Each structure stands twice: as structure tokens, then as C-alpha cells.
Coordinates of C-alpha atoms and ligand atoms in Angstrom, one line a residue:
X1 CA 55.2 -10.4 19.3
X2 CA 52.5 -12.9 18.6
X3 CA 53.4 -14.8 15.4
X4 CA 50.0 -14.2 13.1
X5 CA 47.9 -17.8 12.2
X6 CA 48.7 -19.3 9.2
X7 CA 45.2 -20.1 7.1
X8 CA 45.8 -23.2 7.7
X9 CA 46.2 -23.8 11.9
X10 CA 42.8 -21.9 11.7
X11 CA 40.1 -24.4 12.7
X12 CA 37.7 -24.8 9.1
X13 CA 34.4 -22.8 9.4
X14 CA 32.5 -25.6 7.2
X15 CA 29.2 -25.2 5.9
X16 CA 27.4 -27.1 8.7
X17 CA 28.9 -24.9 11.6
X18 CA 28.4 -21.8 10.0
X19 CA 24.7 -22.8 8.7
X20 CA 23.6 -23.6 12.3
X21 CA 25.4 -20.7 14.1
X22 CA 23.8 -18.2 11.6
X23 CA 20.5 -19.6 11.6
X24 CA 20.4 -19.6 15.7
X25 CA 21.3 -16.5 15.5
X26 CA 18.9 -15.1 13.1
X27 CA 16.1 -17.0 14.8
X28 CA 17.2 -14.8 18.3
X29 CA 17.0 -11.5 15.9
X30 CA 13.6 -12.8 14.1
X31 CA 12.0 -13.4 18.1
X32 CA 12.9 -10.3 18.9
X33 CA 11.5 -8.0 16.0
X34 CA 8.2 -10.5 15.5
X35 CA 7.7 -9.8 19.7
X36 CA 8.4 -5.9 18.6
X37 CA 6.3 -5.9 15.8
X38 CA 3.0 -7.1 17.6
X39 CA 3.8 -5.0 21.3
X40 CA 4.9 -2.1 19.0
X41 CA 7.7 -0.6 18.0
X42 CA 9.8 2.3 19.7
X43 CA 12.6 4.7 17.5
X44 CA 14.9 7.1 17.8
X45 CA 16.6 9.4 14.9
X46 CA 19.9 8.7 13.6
X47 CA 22.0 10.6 11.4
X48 CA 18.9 12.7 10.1
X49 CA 14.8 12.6 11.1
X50 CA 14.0 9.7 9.0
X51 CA 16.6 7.9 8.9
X52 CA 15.1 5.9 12.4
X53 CA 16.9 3.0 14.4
X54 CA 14.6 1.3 16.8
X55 CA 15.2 -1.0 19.8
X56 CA 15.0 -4.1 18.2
X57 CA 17.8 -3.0 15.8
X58 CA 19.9 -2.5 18.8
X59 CA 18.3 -5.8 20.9
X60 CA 18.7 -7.4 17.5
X61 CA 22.4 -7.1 16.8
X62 CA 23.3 -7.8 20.8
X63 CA 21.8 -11.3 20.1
X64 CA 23.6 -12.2 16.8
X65 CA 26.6 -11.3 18.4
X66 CA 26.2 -13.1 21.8
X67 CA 25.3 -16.0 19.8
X68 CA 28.4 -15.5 17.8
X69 CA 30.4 -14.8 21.1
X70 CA 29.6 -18.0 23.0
X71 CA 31.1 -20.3 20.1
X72 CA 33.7 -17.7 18.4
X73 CA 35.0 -15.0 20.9
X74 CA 37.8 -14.1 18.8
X75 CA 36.1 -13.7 15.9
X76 CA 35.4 -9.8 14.3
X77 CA 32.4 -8.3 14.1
X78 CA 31.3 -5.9 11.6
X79 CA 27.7 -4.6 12.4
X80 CA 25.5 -1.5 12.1
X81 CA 25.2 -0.4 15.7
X82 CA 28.3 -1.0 17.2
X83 CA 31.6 -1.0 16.8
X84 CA 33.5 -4.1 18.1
X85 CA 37.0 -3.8 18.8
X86 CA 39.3 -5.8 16.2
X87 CA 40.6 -9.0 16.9
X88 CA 43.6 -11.2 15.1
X89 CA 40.9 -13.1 13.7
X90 CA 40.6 -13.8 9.7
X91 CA 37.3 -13.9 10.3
X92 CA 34.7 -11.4 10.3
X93 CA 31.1 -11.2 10.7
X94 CA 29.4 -8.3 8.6
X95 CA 25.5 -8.2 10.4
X96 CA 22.8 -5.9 9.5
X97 CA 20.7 -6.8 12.7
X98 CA 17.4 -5.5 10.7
X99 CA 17.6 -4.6 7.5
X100 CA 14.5 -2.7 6.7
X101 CA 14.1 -0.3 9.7
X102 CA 11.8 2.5 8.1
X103 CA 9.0 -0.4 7.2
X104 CA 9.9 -1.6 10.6
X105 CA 9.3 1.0 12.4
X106 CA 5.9 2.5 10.5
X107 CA 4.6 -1.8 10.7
X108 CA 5.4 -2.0 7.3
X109 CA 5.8 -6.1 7.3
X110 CA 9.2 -6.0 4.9
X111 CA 12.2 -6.7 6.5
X112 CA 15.1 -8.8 7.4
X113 CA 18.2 -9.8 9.2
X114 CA 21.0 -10.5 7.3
X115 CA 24.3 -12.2 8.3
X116 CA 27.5 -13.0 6.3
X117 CA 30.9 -14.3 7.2
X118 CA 33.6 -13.4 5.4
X119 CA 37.9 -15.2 5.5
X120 CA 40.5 -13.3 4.5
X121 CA 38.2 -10.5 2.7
X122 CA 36.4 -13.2 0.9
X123 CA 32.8 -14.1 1.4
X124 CA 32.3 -18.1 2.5
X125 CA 28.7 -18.2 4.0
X126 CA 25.5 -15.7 3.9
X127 CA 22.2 -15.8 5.0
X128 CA 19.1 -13.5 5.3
X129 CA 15.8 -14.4 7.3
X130 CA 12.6 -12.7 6.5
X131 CA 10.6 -13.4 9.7
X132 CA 6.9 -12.3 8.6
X133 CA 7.4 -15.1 5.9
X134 CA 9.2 -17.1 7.7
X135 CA 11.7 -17.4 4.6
X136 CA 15.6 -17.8 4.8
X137 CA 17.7 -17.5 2.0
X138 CA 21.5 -19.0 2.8
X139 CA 24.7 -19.7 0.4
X140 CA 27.7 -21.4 1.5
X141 CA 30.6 -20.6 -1.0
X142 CA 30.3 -23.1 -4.1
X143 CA 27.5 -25.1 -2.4
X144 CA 24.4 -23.3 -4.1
X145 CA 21.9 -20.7 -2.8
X146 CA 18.8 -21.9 -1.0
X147 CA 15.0 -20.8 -0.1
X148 CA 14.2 -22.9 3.2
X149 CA 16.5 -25.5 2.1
X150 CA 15.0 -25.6 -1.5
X151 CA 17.6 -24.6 -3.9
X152 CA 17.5 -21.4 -5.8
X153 CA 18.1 -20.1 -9.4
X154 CA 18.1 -16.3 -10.4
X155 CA 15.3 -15.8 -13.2
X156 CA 16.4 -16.3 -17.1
X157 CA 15.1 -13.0 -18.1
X158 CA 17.6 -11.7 -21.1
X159 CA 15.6 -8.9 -22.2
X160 CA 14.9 -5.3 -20.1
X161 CA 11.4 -5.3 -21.3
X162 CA 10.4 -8.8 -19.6
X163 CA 12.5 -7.4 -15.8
X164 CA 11.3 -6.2 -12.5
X165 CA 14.0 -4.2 -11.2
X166 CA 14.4 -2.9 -7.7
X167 CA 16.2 0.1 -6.3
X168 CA 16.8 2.2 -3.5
X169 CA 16.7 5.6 -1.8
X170 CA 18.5 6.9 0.9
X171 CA 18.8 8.9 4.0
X172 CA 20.5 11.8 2.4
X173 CA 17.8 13.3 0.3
X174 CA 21.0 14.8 -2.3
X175 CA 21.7 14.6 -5.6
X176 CA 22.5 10.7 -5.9
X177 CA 18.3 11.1 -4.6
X178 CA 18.0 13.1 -8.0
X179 CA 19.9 10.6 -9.9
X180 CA 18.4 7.4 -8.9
X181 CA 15.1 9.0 -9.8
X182 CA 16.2 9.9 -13.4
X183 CA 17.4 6.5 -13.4
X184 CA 13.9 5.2 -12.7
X185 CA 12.5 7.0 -15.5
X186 CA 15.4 6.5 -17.9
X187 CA 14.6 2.3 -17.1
X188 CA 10.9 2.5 -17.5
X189 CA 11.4 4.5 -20.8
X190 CA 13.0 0.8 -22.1
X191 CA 9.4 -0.4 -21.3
X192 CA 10.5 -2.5 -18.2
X193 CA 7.9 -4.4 -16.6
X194 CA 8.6 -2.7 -13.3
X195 CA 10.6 -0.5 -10.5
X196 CA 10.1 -2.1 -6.9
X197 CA 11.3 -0.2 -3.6
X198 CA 10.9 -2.7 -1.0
X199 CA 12.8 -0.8 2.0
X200 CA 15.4 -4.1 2.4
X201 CA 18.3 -4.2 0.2
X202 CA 19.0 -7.5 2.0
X203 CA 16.0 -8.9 0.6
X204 CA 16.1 -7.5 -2.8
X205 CA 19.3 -9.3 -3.5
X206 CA 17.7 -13.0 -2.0
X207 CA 15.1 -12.0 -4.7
X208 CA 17.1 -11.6 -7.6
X209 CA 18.9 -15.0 -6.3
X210 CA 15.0 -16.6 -6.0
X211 CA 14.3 -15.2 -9.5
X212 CA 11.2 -12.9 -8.1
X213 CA 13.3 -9.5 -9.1
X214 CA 15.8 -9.9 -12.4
X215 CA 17.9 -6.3 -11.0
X216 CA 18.6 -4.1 -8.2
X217 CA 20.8 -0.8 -8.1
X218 CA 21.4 1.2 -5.8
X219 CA 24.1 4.3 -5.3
X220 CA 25.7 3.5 -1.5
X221 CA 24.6 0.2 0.3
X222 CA 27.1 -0.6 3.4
X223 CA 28.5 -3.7 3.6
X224 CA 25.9 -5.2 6.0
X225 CA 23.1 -4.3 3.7
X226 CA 24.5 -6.3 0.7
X227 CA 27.2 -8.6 2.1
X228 CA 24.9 -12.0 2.4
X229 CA 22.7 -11.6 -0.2
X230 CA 25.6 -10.9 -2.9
X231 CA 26.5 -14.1 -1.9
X232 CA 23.2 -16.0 -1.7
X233 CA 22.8 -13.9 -5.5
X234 CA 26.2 -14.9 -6.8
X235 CA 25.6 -18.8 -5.8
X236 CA 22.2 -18.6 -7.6
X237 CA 24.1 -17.7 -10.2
X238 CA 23.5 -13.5 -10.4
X239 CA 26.0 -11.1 -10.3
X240 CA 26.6 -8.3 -7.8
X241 CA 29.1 -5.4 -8.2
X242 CA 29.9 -2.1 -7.6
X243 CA 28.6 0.6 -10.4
X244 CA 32.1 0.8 -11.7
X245 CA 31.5 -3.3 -12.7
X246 CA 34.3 -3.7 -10.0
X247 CA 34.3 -6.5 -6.5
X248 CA 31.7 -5.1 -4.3
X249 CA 34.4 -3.7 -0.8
X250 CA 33.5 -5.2 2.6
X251 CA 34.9 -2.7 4.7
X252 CA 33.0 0.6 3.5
X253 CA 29.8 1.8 1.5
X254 CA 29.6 1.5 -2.6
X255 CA 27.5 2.0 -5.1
X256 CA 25.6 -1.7 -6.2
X257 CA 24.6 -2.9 -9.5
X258 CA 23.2 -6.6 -9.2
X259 CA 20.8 -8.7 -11.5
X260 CA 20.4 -12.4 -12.5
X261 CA 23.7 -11.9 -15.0
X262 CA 22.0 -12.1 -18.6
X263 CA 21.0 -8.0 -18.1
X264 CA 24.0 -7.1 -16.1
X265 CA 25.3 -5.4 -19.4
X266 CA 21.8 -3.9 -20.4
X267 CA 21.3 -2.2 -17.0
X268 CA 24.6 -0.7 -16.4
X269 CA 24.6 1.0 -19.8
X270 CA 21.0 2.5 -19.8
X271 CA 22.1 4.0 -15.4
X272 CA 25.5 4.7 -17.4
X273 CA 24.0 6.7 -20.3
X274 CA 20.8 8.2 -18.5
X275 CA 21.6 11.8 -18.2
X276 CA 23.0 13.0 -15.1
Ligands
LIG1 C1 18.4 0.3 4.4 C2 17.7 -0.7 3.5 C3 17.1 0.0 2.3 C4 18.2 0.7 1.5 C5 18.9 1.7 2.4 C6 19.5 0.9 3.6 P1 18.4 -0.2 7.1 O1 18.9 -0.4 5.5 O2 18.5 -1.8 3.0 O3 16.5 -0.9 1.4 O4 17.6 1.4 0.5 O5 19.9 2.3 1.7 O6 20.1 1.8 4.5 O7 18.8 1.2 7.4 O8 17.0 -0.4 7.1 O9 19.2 -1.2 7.8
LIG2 CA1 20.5 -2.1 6.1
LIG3 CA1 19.8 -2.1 9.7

């Protein structure tokens, strides 16, 4: 039997490497969707009606992971659209090719791709390209979050009546639907400055790390929607966690409760005592 790698023998993904392989792969995704966008978009249904995947998702995610490929064949890949078969690797890939598909798919100019690499389980790099913009927002463990290179700080906001918040729904139209909407009023009932549903959890996270949003919940996110911008937030210096206040998991969905830190304790208790 093959004798597993020690952490060690395994050659360093340093910030450079991963920087330039993630951003030449976003820039293949961000070609793609931009040539979509203006020839027009095509979709198909998913698990229900509205919840849509179109071709560029699928176009999207081939040329991450190509891109990927070429330099790291052995490397895992956690994405939305496919399932890769596991390697020996430590290290894994968690892609959401297009993060924003409904607004994609209606024109809606709001979306983004979003790539993170994880060691071990731990996040070490993140980044998440908004190609209408023409913004990318990228973290490299302990090296800062950045906007286009400029570095990034989440807002200073301490009080819920000074925040912009943002949230999401979801394809399943159920009672955590219900919830999040009594959640909504419960929040703006503190006299909040604002709710925000953008359609792209990917980039309500980079926002909170820009300081443009102070919060953002949301009841099941997959690890692709939130893995590089909980990074890109936590390197800002944010917070992102599950509901529970535990380590967001980056091997199935959770719940997500992320803000610039100073109203991480204010927002979880206003969800956690709005009535169910
Ligand atoms: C969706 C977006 C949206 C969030 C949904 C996600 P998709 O991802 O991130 O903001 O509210 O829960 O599924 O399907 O567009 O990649
Ligand atoms: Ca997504
Ligand atoms: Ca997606």
C-alpha cells in the first residue's frame, strides 16, 4: 500500500502560485459568462423550476478545473456541477463556477465566480471575481484581504441601527423560507439601515470584508458559495460561522452567520430570539 505524504514532502502552495493559478482561472470563467451574458444566456431546471443552471455554469467550472488540471492533476476538486473523483491529495479546490445563476440567467448583472483552496481541512487562499465590475477580491491565509490588489478592511459599524445586512433565500421555498423572512422583519424592527438580497452569497461576503455590507445570514450556503469569501472576510478582519457560532464545515451545507465582528453578538441574538 502507498505510504500517505507527510505535510511536509508536499511541495508549498505559496501565495504567489496560488494567486496566479486562481486568478487564470477566474479570468477563463469571467470570458465565458461576459461572452454569455451579451450573446444570451441558455438554462435548464435543477432540482426544482427556479432553481436554473445555465451553460456557462457548466462551461464555467470545466475551465477552472482544466486550468487547475494542467498545473495540479492530483489535486481534489470540490465544485457545484460535478463530482471529481477523490484523489490522495491534501489539497482541495472548493469552486462555485458562478455564483449568482438566477441574476445570471434573467441578465441581472450580479454575480461571481468564486474559488478557494483549502490543506488539510483548512482554508489557505480565496478569491472571488465579479466580472461586470471587473473587481476581485482575494485572501491568502495571514496575508490580508484585497480589492484589486488594494487592501481591504471590514466596516467599524458597532451598532445594528448604523448596518446594512444581507441575506438570502433559497431554492426550497420551506419553512427556513418563513423564517428568514421573520428574521428580516425581527432585524429591521432594531431600526437597521437595511436588508440587501443580492443573489451571490460569494459576493456578499467580499462585501462585508470591503466594508460595503456590515452582516450577512443566511440558513444553508454550500461550501462553494461561502468557502473564499469567509476567507477574504476573516482576513479583513470579519467573522464567518455557522448559526450555531461554530467553524463554518467544508464538506457539506450549513447555516451562515457573518459580519465585520463588532455585531457578530448583536445579530445572532436578535435571529436567535426572533420567534420561530
Ligand atoms: C446561490 C447564491 C445565492 C444564495 C443561494 C445560493 P448559485 O448560489 O449564492 O445568493 O442565496 O442560496 O444557492 O446557485 O447562484 O450558485
Ligand atoms: Ca452558489
Ligand atoms: Ca453556482
Amino acid at each position: 500500500m502507498q505510504k500517505r505524504k507527510e505535510i511536509g514532502t508536499i511541495p508549498p502552495m505559496d501565495k504567489t502560485t496560488f494567486f496566479s493559478l486562481a486568478s487564470a482561472a477566474a479570468d477563463a470563467a469571467a470570458e465565458i459568462q461576459l461572452s454569455y451574458l451579451k450573446e444570451g444566456v441558455t438554462y435548464h431546471s435543477k432540482s426544482v423550476r427556479h432553481d436554473r443552471v445555465t451553460q456557462a455554469d457548466t462551461e464555467s467550472e470545466a475551465a477552472i478545473v482544466e486550468r487547475i488540471r494542467r498545473d495540479f492533476p492530483d489535486h481534489n476538486i470540490y465544485g457545484e456541477e460535478e463530482e471529481y473523483r477523490k484523489t490522495r491529495s491534501d489539497y482541495t479546490w472548493i469552486i462555485d463556477p458562478l455564483d449568482g445563476t438566477n441574476n445570471f440567467s434573467k441578465g441581472f448583472p450580479f454575480f461571481a465566480v468564486s474559488i478557494a483552496l483549502s490543506v488539510n481541512g483548512n482554508l489557505i487562499g480565496g478569491l472571488v471575481r465579479d466580472p461586470v465590475r471587473n473587481e476581485t477580491f482575494s485572501a491568502y491565509r495571514g496575508t490580508g484581504a484585497y480589492c484589486n490588489g488594494e487592501s481591504i478592511h471590514c466596516s467599524e459599524t458597532v451598532n445594528l441601527q448604523d448596518a446594512l445586512l444581507a441575506t438570502g433565500f433559497y431554492y426550497d421555498r420551506d419553512s427556513r423560507m418563513e423564517q428568514t423572512l421573520r428574521e428580516i422583519s425581527c432585524l429591521f424592527r432594531q431600526g437597521i439601515v437595511g436588508i440587501r438580497r443580492t443573489g451571490s452569497a460569494a459576493l456578499d461576503l467580499s462585501y462585508i470584508a470591503a466594508g460595503r455590507f456590515d452582516g450577512f445570514w443566511e440558513f444553508r450556503l454550500h461550501p462553494w458559495d461561502f468557502a473564499a469569501g469567509a476567507l477574504i472576510l476573516s482576513e479583513a478582519g470579519g467573522m464567518a460561522e455557522t448559526r450555531e457560532l461554530t467553524p463554518l464545515p467544508l464538506d457539506k451545507p450549513s447555516s451562515i452567520l457573518a459580519s465585520n465582528g463588532y455585531l457578530h453578538s448583536q445579530l445572532h441574538s436578535v435571529l436567535e430570539t426572533c420567534p420561530a
